[in-house]
Every structure is written in C-alpha cells, then in structure tokens.
Coordinates of C-alpha atoms and ligand atoms in Angstrom, one line a residue:
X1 CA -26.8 1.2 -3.4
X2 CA -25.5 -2.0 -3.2
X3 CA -21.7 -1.8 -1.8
X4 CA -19.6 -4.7 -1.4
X5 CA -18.7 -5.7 2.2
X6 CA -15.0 -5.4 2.6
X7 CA -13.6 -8.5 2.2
X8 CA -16.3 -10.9 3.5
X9 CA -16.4 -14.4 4.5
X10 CA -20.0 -14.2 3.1
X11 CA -20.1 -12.3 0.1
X12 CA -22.4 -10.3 -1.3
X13 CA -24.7 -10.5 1.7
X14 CA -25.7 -6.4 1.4
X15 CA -27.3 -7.8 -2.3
X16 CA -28.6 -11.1 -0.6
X17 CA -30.3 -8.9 2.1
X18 CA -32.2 -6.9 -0.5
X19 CA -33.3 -9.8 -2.6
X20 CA -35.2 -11.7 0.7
X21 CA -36.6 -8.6 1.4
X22 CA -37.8 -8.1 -2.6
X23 CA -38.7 -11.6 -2.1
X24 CA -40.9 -11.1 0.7
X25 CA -43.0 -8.6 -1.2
X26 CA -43.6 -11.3 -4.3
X27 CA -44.3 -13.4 -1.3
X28 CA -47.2 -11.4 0.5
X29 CA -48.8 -10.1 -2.9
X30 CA -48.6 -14.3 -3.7
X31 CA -50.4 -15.3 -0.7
X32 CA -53.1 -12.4 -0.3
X33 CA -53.7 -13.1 -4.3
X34 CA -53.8 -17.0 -2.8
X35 CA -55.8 -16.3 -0.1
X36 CA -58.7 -14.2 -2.0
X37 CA -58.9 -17.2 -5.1
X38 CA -59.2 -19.6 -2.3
X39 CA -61.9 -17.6 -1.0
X40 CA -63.8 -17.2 -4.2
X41 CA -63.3 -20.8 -5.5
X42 CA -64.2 -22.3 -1.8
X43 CA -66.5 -19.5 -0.2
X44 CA -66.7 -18.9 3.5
X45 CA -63.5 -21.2 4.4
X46 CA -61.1 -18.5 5.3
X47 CA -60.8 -16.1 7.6
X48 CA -60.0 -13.7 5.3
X49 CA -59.9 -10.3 7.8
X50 CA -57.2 -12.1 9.7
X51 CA -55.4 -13.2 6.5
X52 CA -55.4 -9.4 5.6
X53 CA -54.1 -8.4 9.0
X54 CA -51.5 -11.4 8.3
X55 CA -50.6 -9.9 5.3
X56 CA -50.7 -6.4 6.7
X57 CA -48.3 -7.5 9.0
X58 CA -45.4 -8.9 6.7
X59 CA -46.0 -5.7 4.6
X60 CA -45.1 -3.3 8.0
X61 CA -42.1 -5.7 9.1
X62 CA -41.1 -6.5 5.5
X63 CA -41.2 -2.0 5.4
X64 CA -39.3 -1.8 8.5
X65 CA -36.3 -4.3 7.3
X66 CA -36.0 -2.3 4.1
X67 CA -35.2 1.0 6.3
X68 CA -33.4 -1.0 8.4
X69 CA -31.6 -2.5 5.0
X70 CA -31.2 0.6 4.0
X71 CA -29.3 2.1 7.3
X72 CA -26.7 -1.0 7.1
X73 CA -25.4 -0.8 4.1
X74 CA -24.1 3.0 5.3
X75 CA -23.0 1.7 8.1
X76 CA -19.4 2.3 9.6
X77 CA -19.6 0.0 12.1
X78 CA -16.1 -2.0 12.0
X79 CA -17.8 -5.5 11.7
X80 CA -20.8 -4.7 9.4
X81 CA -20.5 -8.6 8.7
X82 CA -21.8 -9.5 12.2
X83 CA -24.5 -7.0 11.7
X84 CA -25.7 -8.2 8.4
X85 CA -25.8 -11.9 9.9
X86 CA -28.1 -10.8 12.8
X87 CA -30.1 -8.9 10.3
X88 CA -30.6 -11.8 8.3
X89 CA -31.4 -14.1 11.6
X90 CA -33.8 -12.2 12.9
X91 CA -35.3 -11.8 9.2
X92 CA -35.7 -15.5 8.3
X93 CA -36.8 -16.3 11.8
X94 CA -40.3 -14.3 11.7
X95 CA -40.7 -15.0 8.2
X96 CA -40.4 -18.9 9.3
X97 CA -43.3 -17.9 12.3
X98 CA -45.4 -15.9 9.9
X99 CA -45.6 -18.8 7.4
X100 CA -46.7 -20.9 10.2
X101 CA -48.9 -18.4 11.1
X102 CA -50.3 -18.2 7.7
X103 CA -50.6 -21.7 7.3
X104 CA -52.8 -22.2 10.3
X105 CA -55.1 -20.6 9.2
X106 CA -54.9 -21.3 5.8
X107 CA -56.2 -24.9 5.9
X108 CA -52.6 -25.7 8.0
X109 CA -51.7 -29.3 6.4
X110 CA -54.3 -29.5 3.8
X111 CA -52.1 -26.1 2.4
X112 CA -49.3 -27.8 0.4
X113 CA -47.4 -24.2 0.9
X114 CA -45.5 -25.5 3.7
X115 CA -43.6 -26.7 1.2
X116 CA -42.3 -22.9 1.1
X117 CA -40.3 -23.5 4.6
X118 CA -37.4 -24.6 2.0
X119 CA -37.4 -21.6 0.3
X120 CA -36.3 -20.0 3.9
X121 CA -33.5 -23.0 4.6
X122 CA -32.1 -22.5 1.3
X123 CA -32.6 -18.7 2.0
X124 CA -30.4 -19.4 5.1
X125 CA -28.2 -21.5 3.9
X126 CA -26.9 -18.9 1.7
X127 CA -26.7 -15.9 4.0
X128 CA -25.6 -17.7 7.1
X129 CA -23.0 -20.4 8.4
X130 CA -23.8 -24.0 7.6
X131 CA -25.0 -24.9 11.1
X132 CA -28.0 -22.0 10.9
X133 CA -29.5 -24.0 7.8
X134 CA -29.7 -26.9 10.7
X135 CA -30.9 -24.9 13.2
X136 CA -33.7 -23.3 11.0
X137 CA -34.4 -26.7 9.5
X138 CA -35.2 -28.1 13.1
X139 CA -36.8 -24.7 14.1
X140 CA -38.9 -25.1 10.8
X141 CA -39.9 -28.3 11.7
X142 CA -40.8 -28.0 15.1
X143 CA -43.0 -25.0 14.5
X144 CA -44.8 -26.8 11.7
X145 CA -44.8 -30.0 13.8
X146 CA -46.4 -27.9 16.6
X147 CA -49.6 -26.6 14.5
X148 CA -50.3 -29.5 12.9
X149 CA -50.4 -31.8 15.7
X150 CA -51.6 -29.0 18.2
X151 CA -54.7 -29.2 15.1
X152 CA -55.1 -33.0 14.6
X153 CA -55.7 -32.9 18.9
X154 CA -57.8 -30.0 18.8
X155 CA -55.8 -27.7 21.0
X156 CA -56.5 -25.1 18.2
X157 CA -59.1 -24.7 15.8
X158 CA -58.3 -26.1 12.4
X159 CA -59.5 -23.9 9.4
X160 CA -61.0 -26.5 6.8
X161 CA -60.8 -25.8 2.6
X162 CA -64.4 -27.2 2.0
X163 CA -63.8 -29.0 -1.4
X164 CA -60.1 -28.6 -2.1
X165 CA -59.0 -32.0 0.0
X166 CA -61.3 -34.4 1.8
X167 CA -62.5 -33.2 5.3
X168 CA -61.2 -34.7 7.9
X169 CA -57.6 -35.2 6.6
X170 CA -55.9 -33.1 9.4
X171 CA -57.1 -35.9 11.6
X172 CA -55.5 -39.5 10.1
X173 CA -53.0 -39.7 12.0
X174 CA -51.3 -41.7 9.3
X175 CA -51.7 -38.6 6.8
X176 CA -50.3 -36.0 9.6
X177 CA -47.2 -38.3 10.2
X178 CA -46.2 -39.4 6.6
X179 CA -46.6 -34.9 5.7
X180 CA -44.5 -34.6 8.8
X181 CA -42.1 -37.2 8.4
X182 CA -42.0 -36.1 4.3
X183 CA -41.3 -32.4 5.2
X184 CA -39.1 -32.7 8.0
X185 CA -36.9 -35.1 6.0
X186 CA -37.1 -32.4 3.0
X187 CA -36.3 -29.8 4.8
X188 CA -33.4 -31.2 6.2
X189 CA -31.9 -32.6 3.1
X190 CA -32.1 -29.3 1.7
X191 CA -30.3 -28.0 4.5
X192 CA -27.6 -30.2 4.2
X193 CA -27.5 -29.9 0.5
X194 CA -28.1 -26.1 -0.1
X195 CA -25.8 -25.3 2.7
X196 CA -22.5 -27.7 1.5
X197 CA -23.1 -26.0 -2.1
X198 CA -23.1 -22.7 -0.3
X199 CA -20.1 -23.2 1.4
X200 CA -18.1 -24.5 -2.1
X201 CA -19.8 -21.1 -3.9
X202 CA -18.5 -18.9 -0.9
X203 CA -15.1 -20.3 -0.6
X204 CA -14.2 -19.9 -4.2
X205 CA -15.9 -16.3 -3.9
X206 CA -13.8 -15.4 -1.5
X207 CA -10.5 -16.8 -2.9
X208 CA -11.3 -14.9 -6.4
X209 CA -12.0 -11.9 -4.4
X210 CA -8.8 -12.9 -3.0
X211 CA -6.9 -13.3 -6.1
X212 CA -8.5 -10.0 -7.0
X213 CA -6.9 -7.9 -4.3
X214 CA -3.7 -9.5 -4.6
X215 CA -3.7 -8.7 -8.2
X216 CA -4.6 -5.1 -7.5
X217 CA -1.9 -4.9 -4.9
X218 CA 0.4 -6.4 -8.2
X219 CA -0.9 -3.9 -10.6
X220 CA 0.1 -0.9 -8.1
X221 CA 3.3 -2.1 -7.4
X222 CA 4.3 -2.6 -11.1
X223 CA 2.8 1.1 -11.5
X224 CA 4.7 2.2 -9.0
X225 CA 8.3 0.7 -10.2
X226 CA 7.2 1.5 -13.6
X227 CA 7.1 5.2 -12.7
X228 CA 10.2 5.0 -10.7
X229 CA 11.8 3.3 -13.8
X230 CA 10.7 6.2 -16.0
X231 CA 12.1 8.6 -13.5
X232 CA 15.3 7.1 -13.1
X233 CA 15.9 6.6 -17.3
X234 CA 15.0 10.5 -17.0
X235 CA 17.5 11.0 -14.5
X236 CA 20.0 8.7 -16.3
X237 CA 19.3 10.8 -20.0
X238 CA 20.3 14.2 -17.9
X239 CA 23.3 12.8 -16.6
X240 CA 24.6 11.6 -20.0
X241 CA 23.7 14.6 -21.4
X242 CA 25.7 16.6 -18.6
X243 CA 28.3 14.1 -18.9
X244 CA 28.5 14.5 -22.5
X245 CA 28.6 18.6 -22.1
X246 CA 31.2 18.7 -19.8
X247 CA 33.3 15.7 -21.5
X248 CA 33.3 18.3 -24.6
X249 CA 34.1 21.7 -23.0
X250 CA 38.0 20.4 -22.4
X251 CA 38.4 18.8 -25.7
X252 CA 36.8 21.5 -27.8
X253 CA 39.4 23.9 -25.6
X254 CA 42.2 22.0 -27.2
X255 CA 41.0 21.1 -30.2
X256 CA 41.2 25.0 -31.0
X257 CA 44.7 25.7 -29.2
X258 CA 46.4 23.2 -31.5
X259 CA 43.7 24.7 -34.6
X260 CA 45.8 27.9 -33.8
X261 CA 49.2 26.3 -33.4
X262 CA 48.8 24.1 -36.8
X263 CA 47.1 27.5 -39.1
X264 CA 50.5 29.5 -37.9
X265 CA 48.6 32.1 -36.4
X266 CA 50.0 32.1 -32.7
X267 CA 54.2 33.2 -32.9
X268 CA 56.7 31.1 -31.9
X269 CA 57.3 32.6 -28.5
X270 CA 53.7 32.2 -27.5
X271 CA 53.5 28.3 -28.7
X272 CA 54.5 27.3 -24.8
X273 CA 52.3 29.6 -23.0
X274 CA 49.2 27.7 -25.6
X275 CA 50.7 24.4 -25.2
X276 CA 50.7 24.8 -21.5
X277 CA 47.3 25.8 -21.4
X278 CA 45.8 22.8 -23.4
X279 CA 47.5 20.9 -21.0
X280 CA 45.7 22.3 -17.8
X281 CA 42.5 21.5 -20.1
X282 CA 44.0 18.1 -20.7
X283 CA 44.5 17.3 -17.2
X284 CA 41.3 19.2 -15.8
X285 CA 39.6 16.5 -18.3
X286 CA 41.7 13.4 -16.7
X287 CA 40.4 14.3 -13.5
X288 CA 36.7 14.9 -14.8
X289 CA 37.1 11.2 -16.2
X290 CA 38.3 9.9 -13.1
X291 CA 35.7 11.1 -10.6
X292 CA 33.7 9.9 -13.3
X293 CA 34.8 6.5 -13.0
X294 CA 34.9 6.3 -9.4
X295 CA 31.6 7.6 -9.2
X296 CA 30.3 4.7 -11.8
X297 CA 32.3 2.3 -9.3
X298 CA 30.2 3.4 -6.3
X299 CA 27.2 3.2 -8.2
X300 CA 27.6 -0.3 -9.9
X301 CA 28.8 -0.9 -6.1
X302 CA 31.7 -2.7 -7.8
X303 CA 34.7 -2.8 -5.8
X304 CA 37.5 -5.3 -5.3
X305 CA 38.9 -4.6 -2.1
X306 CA 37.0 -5.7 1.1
X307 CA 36.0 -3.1 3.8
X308 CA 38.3 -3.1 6.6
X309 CA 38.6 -1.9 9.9
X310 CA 40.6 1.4 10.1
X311 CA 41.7 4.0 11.9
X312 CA 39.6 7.4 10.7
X313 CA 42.3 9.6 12.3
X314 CA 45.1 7.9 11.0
X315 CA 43.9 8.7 7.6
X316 CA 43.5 12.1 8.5
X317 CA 46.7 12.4 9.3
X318 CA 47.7 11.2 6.1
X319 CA 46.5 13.9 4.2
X320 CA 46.9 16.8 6.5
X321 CA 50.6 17.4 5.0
X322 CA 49.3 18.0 1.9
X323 CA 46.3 20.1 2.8
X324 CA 48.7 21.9 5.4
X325 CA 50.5 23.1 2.4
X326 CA 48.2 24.1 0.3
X327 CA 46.1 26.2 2.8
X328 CA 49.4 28.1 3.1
X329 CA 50.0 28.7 -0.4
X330 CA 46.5 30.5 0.2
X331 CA 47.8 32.3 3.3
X332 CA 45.1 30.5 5.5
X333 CA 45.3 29.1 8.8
X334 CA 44.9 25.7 9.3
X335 CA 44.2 23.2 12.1
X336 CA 43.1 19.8 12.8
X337 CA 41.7 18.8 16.3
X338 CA 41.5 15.0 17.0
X339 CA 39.5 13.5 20.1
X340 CA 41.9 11.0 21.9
X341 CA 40.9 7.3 22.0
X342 CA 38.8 6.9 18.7
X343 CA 37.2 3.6 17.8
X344 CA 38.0 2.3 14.6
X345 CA 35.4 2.1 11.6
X346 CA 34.9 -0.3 9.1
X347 CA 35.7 0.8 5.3
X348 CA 37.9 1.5 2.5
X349 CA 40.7 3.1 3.2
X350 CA 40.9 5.0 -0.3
X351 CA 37.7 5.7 0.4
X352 CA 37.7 7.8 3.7
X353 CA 40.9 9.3 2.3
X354 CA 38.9 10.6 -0.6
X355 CA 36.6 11.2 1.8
X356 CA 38.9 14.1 3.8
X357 CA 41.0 15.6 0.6
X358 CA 37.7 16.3 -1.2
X359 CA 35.8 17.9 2.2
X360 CA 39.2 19.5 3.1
X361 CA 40.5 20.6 -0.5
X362 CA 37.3 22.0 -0.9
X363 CA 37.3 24.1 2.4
X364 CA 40.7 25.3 1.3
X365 CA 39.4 26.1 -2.5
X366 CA 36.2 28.3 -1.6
X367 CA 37.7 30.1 1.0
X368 CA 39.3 33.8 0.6
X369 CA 43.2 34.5 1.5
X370 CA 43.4 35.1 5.3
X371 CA 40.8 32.9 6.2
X372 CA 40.5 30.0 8.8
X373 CA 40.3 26.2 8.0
X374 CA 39.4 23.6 11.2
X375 CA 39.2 19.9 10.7
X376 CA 37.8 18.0 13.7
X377 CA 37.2 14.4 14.9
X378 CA 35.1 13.2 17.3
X379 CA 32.4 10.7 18.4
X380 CA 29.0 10.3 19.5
X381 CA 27.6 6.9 20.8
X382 CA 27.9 5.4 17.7
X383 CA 29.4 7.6 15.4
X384 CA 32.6 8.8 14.5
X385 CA 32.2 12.4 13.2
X386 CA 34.5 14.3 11.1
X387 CA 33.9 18.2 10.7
X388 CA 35.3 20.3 8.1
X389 CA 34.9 24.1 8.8
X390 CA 35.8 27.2 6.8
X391 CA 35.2 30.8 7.1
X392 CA 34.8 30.8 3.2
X393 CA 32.0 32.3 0.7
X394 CA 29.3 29.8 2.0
X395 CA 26.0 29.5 0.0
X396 CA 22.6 30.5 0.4
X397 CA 20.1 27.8 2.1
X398 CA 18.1 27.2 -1.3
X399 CA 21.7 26.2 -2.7
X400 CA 22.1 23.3 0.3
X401 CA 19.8 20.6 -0.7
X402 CA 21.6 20.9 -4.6
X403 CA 25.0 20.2 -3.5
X404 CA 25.3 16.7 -3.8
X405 CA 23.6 16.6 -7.1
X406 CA 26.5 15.6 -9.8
X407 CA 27.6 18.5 -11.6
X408 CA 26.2 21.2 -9.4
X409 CA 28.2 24.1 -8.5
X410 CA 27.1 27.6 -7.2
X411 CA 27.5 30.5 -9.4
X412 CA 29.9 32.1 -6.8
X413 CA 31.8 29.1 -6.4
X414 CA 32.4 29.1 -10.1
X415 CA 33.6 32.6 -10.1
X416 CA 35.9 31.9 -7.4
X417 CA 37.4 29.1 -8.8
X418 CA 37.4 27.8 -12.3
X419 CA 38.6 24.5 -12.0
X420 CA 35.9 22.1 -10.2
X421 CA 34.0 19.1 -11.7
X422 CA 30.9 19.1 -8.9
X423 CA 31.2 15.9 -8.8
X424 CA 33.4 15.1 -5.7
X425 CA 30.1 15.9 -2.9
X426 CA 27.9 13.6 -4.9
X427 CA 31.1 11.0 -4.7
X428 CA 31.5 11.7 -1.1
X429 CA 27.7 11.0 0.0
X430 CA 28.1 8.1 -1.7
X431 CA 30.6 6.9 0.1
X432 CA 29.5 7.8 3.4
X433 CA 26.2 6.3 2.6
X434 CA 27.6 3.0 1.7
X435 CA 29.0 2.6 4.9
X436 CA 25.1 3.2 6.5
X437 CA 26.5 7.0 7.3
X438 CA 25.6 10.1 6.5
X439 CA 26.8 13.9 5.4
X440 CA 25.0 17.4 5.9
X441 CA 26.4 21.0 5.6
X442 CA 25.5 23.7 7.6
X443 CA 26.6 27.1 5.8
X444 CA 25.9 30.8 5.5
X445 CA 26.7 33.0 3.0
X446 CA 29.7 35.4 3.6
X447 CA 30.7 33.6 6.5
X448 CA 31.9 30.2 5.9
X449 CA 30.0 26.7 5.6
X450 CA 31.0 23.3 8.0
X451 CA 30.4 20.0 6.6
X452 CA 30.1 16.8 8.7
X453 CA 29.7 13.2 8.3
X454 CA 29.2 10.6 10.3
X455 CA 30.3 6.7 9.6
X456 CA 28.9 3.6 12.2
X457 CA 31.6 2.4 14.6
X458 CA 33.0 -0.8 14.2
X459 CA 30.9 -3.3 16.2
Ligands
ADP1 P1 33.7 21.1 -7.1 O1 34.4 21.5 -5.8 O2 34.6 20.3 -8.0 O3 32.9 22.1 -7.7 P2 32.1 19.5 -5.3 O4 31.1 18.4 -5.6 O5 33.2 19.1 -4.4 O6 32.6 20.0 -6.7 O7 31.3 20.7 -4.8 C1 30.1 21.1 -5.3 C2 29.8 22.6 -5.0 O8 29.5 22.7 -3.6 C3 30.9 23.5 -5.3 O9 31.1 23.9 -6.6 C4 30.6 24.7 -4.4 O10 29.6 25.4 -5.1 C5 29.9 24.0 -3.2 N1 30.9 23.8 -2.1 C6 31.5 22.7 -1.7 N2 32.3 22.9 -0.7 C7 32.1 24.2 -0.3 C8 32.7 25.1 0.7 N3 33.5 24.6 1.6 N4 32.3 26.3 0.7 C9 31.4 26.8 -0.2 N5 30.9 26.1 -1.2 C10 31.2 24.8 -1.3

C-alpha cells in the first residue's frame, strides 16, 4: 500500500503519513484511558462527557485522514509531493488545536501532557520543510500560551485535578511563566534540533535514492550493450563461417582438377581445358579475397588516403569505356546521362569508382541479351544522385531488404550468372554510408531493378 513517491525531496512521506495517522489512534485510546484513570483516582474533576466527545472527535477526523490517506497514495496528480505536504499541514495543525483543546480541560497546566506538543514538532519536522517546524513551534506556543494565561485571568474556566497538584497552581504567576518559558524554549529547541537532523537524513536519502537510479540507468545500459555484444559475436561467428565456406568452394575446385591431372586420369589433350578451368577458380578466389579485404578496410575504417574533393562525373566517365564494352559484348544498349554543372563531393576516389563499376557491372551482369542499361547523374539540394537502371531479371520485394547482407545472392541471380561473391552491395553501402550517404533499390521482377545513391555535396 505504501508506494514510494517518485523521486522526492521528502522521502517516504506516503509511510510517514500513515504512521501519524497510526499514531493518532495510540494517541486517543492513550488519553481516553488517561482521562477515565484520572477520573477514578480523582473523582468528579473531569468533564468526562466532553472528554468523550473530544475523543470522539479525533477518532472521526483521525477516520477521515485515513480515507483521505488512502485516496493520495493512488493519486495521479503530477505533484503528489505538494499534496502530501498540505495533507500533512492540515493534519499536524488540528492535532496541535485538539491537544490544546484536550488540555483545557484536562487540568490545562497542571497536565504535564503538553509536553506532547514535541511529539507534533518533531512530527513536522520530519514531514515538512525546516521552516514549518518554526512555524508550528510558535503556533504551538501561542495556542498553549493562550489557555493558560486566558485560565490564570479567568477568561475561561480552569478544570482543577483535586489532589494530583496543589490548587491554585494555575494562578502563580511565577509557576505559569517558568511552564511557559520552559515549554516554549523546549519546543523550539526541538524544532531547531529535530528539523537540522531531518534535513541531514533527507539529503542523504535523496542522494542514495539518487545513486540508486543512476545505478539502474548503469545496469540497463550495460544490459543493453551486453546484448548488442552478444548479437554482434553472433553476427561475427556467421560471417566467419560464410567466409570460411566460400574461401573453401574454389580451393577444394582445384584441389580435385590437379587430384585428376597428378592420378593420370584426364588425357593429355584435355590437361589445358582442366588447367584453364582451375584457373577461373583461382582467380574467382583472388577476387573473393579482395572484396574481402576491402570490405575489412571499411569496416576497421582504416584507410590511408584522405577524402578529397572530386568530381562524381568525372569518375563516371572513367569507367564508362569499360562498361560500354562490356554491355556490348552482351548485345545491350547502353547510356549515361549526366546533369551539367555538378558540385563536387568529398571522398575517395577509388572509392566512388568502385562505387559505379560494381552498381554498373552489376546492371550489365543480371540483365538478359537485348536489354537496356541507363546510368544517370544528378542532384537534389544537397545531394548528388547517381542512378543505375536496367531492364534485367529484377527480384521480388522480400529479396530487397537482403541485398546488402554479405554473401547474399538471389536464387535467380545465381542461375543467371555463376560467378558473383555478394559481397560488392554490402561493400558499396558501406561506402556510401561512410560519406553520411545513402543507397536503396527499387526493382521488380521480370522487368528490371534501378539502384540509387546519394553522397552530401561538398560544403
Ligand atoms: P554479386 O553480384 O557478386 O552476386 P552483389 O553484392 O553485387 O554480389 O549483389 C548481390 C545480389 O544482389 C546479386 O547476387 C543479385 O542477386 C542482386 N543484384 C544486384 N544487382 C542486381 C541487378 N541489377 N538486378 C538484379 N539483381 C541484382
């Protein structure tokens, strides 16, 4: 029942709240059990009906606080702090008035309970800021100030305990003052006192609760890098093992050409054509090793050249000779469109060259005879573009999201075309990416697939 406060300035005041409230029950069972042995050991001297309304009283109010209590700590008001400090105001205030109440007409000074007025500075010294222990000190001693001199002039009647002190006592003045002076002092001493401790106990409260949520905070972070660490070594074990797979393919292929060649079983005339073929092998692993490499060097971010500021269409140029040719050997058509006036971006130049042979040679690779190839740049406000476009075998959408993954390739692509490591896209978006770009591919299958990317101008 009892919830902590979110991160209070005055902690635990929900359990606080409940314990003056239990307290208040001790307290009224105390003084009616008071009140009727005062009665039976001094008859006739109290007026015990009104006592029993007294009492009556503090029961309803102490009743009403506990629903009251109760209805707080479910609260979703956004400052239940401010709430729980008026609750606890308006508590200790009518419990200072009832005890003055209670006093008066319970012998008023000759009652040594007035002593209990600390138990209600203390009380507020805990639950409230150091200023209200002051303020219900002077309160305190003004009320009790009030009865007993409003008694010792006669402005009230004055309920004597025939037999418990002398008579009269209420009226030396000497008496009156030194209670007075003794009280007031007291209860202001305990103000002071009861509230500095307070203050030390809250402040450390609050930095260990402090300590406590940062540590939390800690403890999530470290479980969330933990589980991104574990996700990553699982990443990193799948792509050795793919590595490993693919690294073996080649060599095993050649292992067994020469196996033939050395047991005698391939004839003389056919050594070349087997010779030849281990050498595709050969080379197809070269080039697995390389993207392999380059891929580690984007990774590790380990390069020793220093970006610098080129000219995207130049490059393009560069490689279109190449590409030009081998789209013919393909019978396709192919064409490069280039906006006028492009702004330069800042990168590697072996970088955005890798950037269009692997789009381009791509383009060229997955696309059938008779086909049409279109390479484009352009720019938006602060992009230049580059667009690739074929009228190839395209892919499905579910295949999209997998095709920069290292080592994917679609099943058609791979019956197309044997030769492919699926590594270049995931070296691509790498690159792009390192220069705050991006790439996407828009594709469908049967009809061709266009792949963009963008890198930052130049500021
Ligand atoms: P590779 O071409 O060596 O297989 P990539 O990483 O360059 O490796 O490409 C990965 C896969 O993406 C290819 O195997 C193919 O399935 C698909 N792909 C890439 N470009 C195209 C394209 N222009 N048309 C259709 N599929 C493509």
């Amino acid at each position: 029942m009892n919830k902590q406060l979110p991160f209070s300035l005055y902690p635990r005041l929900t359990e606080r709240t409940d314990q003056l409230i239990q307290l208040r029950w001790g307290v009224v069972t105390g003084a009616l059990a008071a009140s009727f042995g005062a009665d039976f050991l001094f008859p006739d001297s109290l007026p015990m009906p009104i006592l029993i309304v007294i009492a009556a009283v503090i029961t309803i109010y102490n009743g009403l606080f506990l629903l009251y209590a109760s209805r707080l700590h479910t609260t979703t008001s956004k400052d239940p702090e401010r709430l729980y400090m008026r609750f606890a105001n308006v508590q200790i205030m009518v419990d200072i008035i009832a005890l003055t109440v209670l006093l008066h007409f319970t012998a008023g000074i000759e009652n040594p309970f007035y002593l209990f007025y600390i138990v209600y500075i203390t009380a507020a010294s805990i639950l409230l800021p150091r200023v209200y222990s002051f303020l219900y000190a002077g309160f305190a001693s003004i009320l009790f100030s009030a009865l007993v001199v409003a008694e010792y002039w006669q402005l009230i009647p004055h309920i004597h305990l025939a037999g418990f002190v002398s008579p009269q006592r209420y009226q030396r003045g000497l008496y009156v003052t030194v209670v007075l002076f003794a009280l007031v002092g007291t209860l202001f001493i305990c103000a002071h006192l009861a509230s500095a401790i307070a203050e030390v106990l809250r402040r450390r409260e609050k930095e260990l609760m402090e300590s406590n949520l940062s540590c939390e905070v800690r403890a999530g972070e470290l479980a969330r890098l933990n589980a991104r660490l574990a996700e990553l070594d699982k990443a990193r074990s799948q792509f050795i093992r793919l590595v490993t797979h693919e690294l073996r393919a080649p060599v095993a292929a050649i292992q067994s050409y020469l196996r033939l060649i050395l047991d005698g079983y391939v004839p003389p005339e056919r050594q070349m054509e087997i010779i030849q073929k281990s050498e595709r092998r050969a080379l197809e692993q070269l080039a697995l090793i390389s993207d392999l490499l380059d891929l580690a060097r984007l990774q590790e971010k380990r390069d020793e050249t220093e970006p610098e500021l080129i000219d995207v269409a130049d490059i393009l140029h560069g490689v279109t000779d190449l590409m030009q040719a081998r789209a013919e050997d393909k019978d396709l058509l192919f064409s490069v469109e280039v906006e006028p006036d492009l702004p330069p971006v800042r990168a590697r130049p072996e970088h955005v060259k890798r950037l269009w042979t692997n789009l381009i040679s791509n383009a060229i690779k997955y696309t059938e005879p008779g086909g049409i190839v279109v390479v484009s740049l352009l720019q938006n406000p602060n992009y230049v573009v580059g667009v690739v476009r074929d009228t190839g075998i395209g892919m499905m959408p579910e295949q999209m999201p997998r095709l920069f993954e290292e080592f994917y390739r679609t099943e058609e692509a791979k019956a197309m075309e044997r030769q492919g490591t699926g590594l270049g896209l995931s070296i691509v978006k790498r690159i792009v990416e390192s220069y705050g770009g991006r790439i996407w591919v828009e594709s469908e299958k049967g009809k061709g697939s266009k792949f963009s990317f963008a890198l930052p101008k130049a500021a």
